């Protein structure tokens, strides 16, 4: 029994540095930390304003459906007292000048709003996007209507855009 305990302790000591180094971020890798995302939403006749924890990401040299495009992503979630409960926005901006592809899921107040503009599927709502870069971050403005026809005007201010990290296989 003493031998097994000693062997387990020895294995734990040998594997600990390897596990710790695997969890460290390599130099040059983007941070996965969240920051405060400012959101102003005018949805139909209602207006909402929140500063919520989230992340903004950008990849200038991405590709969608074999088309080179810039990718912008915003993911944020508010706490119980926040007017904006959740926000997921993906904007693909094709480099060939083609139309933007926009996917939005927004929870505000007690309602949810969805937009999905993609040339390969029937549109759910409609939107145009404007991007103003400001230092390491920027402001995204989305104007249009959601899948139910509700007019939507959304302004999202990101203090920084982190790099997009490819996941999966």
PDB file of N, CA and C in Angstrom, residues 44-81:
ATOM      1  N   UNK A  44     -37.883  48.614 -32.115  1.00  0.00           N
ATOM      2  CA  UNK A  44     -39.267  49.072 -32.216  1.00  0.00           C
ATOM      3  C   UNK A  44     -39.394  50.409 -31.517  1.00  0.00           C
ATOM      4  N   UNK A  45     -40.279  50.505 -30.539  1.00  0.00           N
ATOM      5  CA  UNK A  45     -40.479  51.755 -29.801  1.00  0.00           C
ATOM      6  C   UNK A  45     -39.697  51.795 -28.493  1.00  0.00           C
ATOM      7  N   UNK A  46     -38.934  50.752 -28.195  1.00  0.00           N
ATOM      8  CA  UNK A  46     -38.205  50.677 -26.931  1.00  0.00           C
ATOM      9  C   UNK A  46     -36.718  50.922 -27.140  1.00  0.00           C
ATOM     10  N   UNK A  47     -36.089  51.508 -26.121  1.00  0.00           N
ATOM     11  CA  UNK A  47     -34.644  51.733 -26.147  1.00  0.00           C
ATOM     12  C   UNK A  47     -34.010  51.077 -24.933  1.00  0.00           C
ATOM     13  N   UNK A  48     -32.826  50.513 -25.142  1.00  0.00           N
ATOM     14  CA  UNK A  48     -32.085  49.837 -24.084  1.00  0.00           C
ATOM     15  C   UNK A  48     -30.632  50.283 -24.156  1.00  0.00           C
ATOM     16  N   UNK A  49     -30.017  50.455 -22.998  1.00  0.00           N
ATOM     17  CA  UNK A  49     -28.599  50.803 -22.924  1.00  0.00           C
ATOM     18  C   UNK A  49     -27.960  49.962 -21.833  1.00  0.00           C
ATOM     19  N   UNK A  50     -26.838  49.338 -22.152  1.00  0.00           N
ATOM     20  CA  UNK A  50     -26.125  48.533 -21.164  1.00  0.00           C
ATOM     21  C   UNK A  50     -24.644  48.513 -21.454  1.00  0.00           C
ATOM     22  N   UNK A  51     -23.851  48.425 -20.393  1.00  0.00           N
ATOM     23  CA  UNK A  51     -22.431  48.108 -20.483  1.00  0.00           C
ATOM     24  C   UNK A  51     -22.312  46.716 -19.892  1.00  0.00           C
ATOM     25  N   UNK A  52     -21.970  45.737 -20.740  1.00  0.00           N
ATOM     26  CA  UNK A  52     -21.999  44.345 -20.305  1.00  0.00           C
ATOM     27  C   UNK A  52     -20.673  43.647 -20.599  1.00  0.00           C
ATOM     28  N   UNK A  53     -20.402  42.605 -19.838  1.00  0.00           N
ATOM     29  CA  UNK A  53     -19.175  41.827 -20.029  1.00  0.00           C
ATOM     30  C   UNK A  53     -19.268  41.055 -21.330  1.00  0.00           C
ATOM     31  N   UNK A  54     -18.191  41.115 -22.111  1.00  0.00           N
ATOM     32  CA  UNK A  54     -18.210  40.393 -23.377  1.00  0.00           C
ATOM     33  C   UNK A  54     -16.860  40.417 -24.053  1.00  0.00           C
ATOM     34  N   UNK A  55     -16.840  39.899 -25.242  1.00  0.00           N
ATOM     35  CA  UNK A  55     -15.612  39.892 -26.032  1.00  0.00           C
ATOM     36  C   UNK A  55     -15.920  40.298 -27.460  1.00  0.00           C
ATOM     37  N   UNK A  56     -14.988  41.017 -28.034  1.00  0.00           N
ATOM     38  CA  UNK A  56     -15.068  41.439 -29.426  1.00  0.00           C
ATOM     39  C   UNK A  56     -13.847  40.860 -30.131  1.00  0.00           C
ATOM     40  N   UNK A  57     -14.074  40.240 -31.276  1.00  0.00           N
ATOM     41  CA  UNK A  57     -12.979  39.592 -32.000  1.00  0.00           C
ATOM     42  C   UNK A  57     -13.006  39.992 -33.464  1.00  0.00           C
ATOM     43  N   UNK A  58     -11.833  39.932 -34.083  1.00  0.00           N
ATOM     44  CA  UNK A  58     -11.707  40.296 -35.493  1.00  0.00           C
ATOM     45  C   UNK A  58     -10.625  39.466 -36.150  1.00  0.00           C
ATOM     46  N   UNK A  59     -10.924  38.973 -37.335  1.00  0.00           N
ATOM     47  CA  UNK A  59      -9.935  38.284 -38.153  1.00  0.00           C
ATOM     48  C   UNK A  59      -9.993  38.908 -39.550  1.00  0.00           C
ATOM     49  N   UNK A  60      -8.956  39.658 -39.934  1.00  0.00           N
ATOM     50  CA  UNK A  60      -8.983  40.349 -41.223  1.00  0.00           C
ATOM     51  C   UNK A  60      -8.879  39.424 -42.427  1.00  0.00           C
ATOM     52  N   UNK A  61      -8.341  38.228 -42.253  1.00  0.00           N
ATOM     53  CA  UNK A  61      -8.105  37.320 -43.385  1.00  0.00           C
ATOM     54  C   UNK A  61      -8.818  35.990 -43.190  1.00  0.00           C
ATOM     55  N   UNK A  62     -10.121  36.032 -43.022  1.00  0.00           N
ATOM     56  CA  UNK A  62     -10.908  34.811 -42.868  1.00  0.00           C
ATOM     57  C   UNK A  62     -11.501  34.428 -44.226  1.00  0.00           C
ATOM     58  N   UNK A  63     -12.362  33.440 -44.226  1.00  0.00           N
ATOM     59  CA  UNK A  63     -13.003  32.984 -45.449  1.00  0.00           C
ATOM     60  C   UNK A  63     -14.327  32.338 -45.089  1.00  0.00           C
ATOM     61  N   UNK A  64     -15.363  32.636 -45.877  1.00  0.00           N
ATOM     62  CA  UNK A  64     -16.656  31.992 -45.703  1.00  0.00           C
ATOM     63  C   UNK A  64     -17.137  31.537 -47.075  1.00  0.00           C
ATOM     64  N   UNK A  65     -17.541  30.284 -47.172  1.00  0.00           N
ATOM     65  CA  UNK A  65     -17.965  29.697 -48.448  1.00  0.00           C
ATOM     66  C   UNK A  65     -16.923  29.939 -49.540  1.00  0.00           C
ATOM     67  N   UNK A  66     -15.654  29.753 -49.198  1.00  0.00           N
ATOM     68  CA  UNK A  66     -14.520  29.936 -50.113  1.00  0.00           C
ATOM     69  C   UNK A  66     -14.370  31.367 -50.623  1.00  0.00           C
ATOM     70  N   UNK A  67     -14.942  32.325 -49.916  1.00  0.00           N
ATOM     71  CA  UNK A  67     -14.818  33.735 -50.275  1.00  0.00           C
ATOM     72  C   UNK A  67     -13.995  34.434 -49.192  1.00  0.00           C
ATOM     73  N   UNK A  68     -12.856  35.035 -49.551  1.00  0.00           N
ATOM     74  CA  UNK A  68     -12.081  35.783 -48.549  1.00  0.00           C
ATOM     75  C   UNK A  68     -12.935  36.903 -47.944  1.00  0.00           C
ATOM     76  N   UNK A  69     -12.866  37.026 -46.618  1.00  0.00           N
ATOM     77  CA  UNK A  69     -13.695  38.012 -45.926  1.00  0.00           C
ATOM     78  C   UNK A  69     -13.059  38.376 -44.595  1.00  0.00           C
ATOM     79  N   UNK A  70     -13.391  39.563 -44.123  1.00  0.00           N
ATOM     80  CA  UNK A  70     -13.034  39.963 -42.761  1.00  0.00           C
ATOM     81  C   UNK A  70     -14.159  39.474 -41.855  1.00  0.00           C
ATOM     82  N   UNK A  71     -13.791  39.007 -40.675  1.00  0.00           N
ATOM     83  CA  UNK A  71     -14.760  38.488 -39.720  1.00  0.00           C
ATOM     84  C   UNK A  71     -14.730  39.332 -38.453  1.00  0.00           C
ATOM     85  N   UNK A  72     -15.913  39.733 -37.974  1.00  0.00           N
ATOM     86  CA  UNK A  72     -16.078  40.433 -36.709  1.00  0.00           C
ATOM     87  C   UNK A  72     -17.087  39.647 -35.882  1.00  0.00           C
ATOM     88  N   UNK A  73     -16.760  39.446 -34.596  1.00  0.00           N
ATOM     89  CA  UNK A  73     -17.655  38.718 -33.701  1.00  0.00           C
ATOM     90  C   UNK A  73     -17.766  39.462 -32.371  1.00  0.00           C
ATOM     91  N   UNK A  74     -18.981  39.539 -31.849  1.00  0.00           N
ATOM     92  CA  UNK A  74     -19.215  40.112 -30.528  1.00  0.00           C
ATOM     93  C   UNK A  74     -20.084  39.129 -29.757  1.00  0.00           C
ATOM     94  N   UNK A  75     -19.628  38.758 -28.568  1.00  0.00           N
ATOM     95  CA  UNK A  75     -20.398  37.904 -27.665  1.00  0.00           C
ATOM     96  C   UNK A  75     -20.410  38.586 -26.311  1.00  0.00           C
ATOM     97  N   UNK A  76     -21.610  38.821 -25.777  1.00  0.00           N
ATOM     98  CA  UNK A  76     -21.705  39.504 -24.491  1.00  0.00           C
ATOM     99  C   UNK A  76     -22.953  39.035 -23.757  1.00  0.00           C
ATOM    100  N   UNK A  77     -22.880  39.102 -22.435  1.00  0.00           N
ATOM    101  CA  UNK A  77     -24.016  38.713 -21.605  1.00  0.00           C
ATOM    102  C   UNK A  77     -24.117  39.656 -20.416  1.00  0.00           C
ATOM    103  N   UNK A  78     -25.318  40.146 -20.190  1.00  0.00           N
ATOM    104  CA  UNK A  78     -25.553  41.031 -19.061  1.00  0.00           C
ATOM    105  C   UNK A  78     -25.974  40.252 -17.830  1.00  0.00           C
ATOM    106  N   UNK A  79     -25.848  40.880 -16.678  1.00  0.00           N
ATOM    107  CA  UNK A  79     -26.290  40.243 -15.444  1.00  0.00           C
ATOM    108  C   UNK A  79     -27.798  40.437 -15.281  1.00  0.00           C
ATOM    109  N   UNK A  80     -28.322  40.006 -14.154  1.00  0.00           N
ATOM    110  CA  UNK A  80     -29.777  40.062 -13.932  1.00  0.00           C
ATOM    111  C   UNK A  80     -30.345  41.477 -14.021  1.00  0.00           C
ATOM    112  N   UNK A  81     -29.577  42.487 -13.628  1.00  0.00           N
ATOM    113  CA  UNK A  81     -30.066  43.856 -13.644  1.00  0.00           C
ATOM    114  C   UNK A  81     -29.858  44.577 -14.969  1.00  0.00           C
TER     115      UNK A  81
END
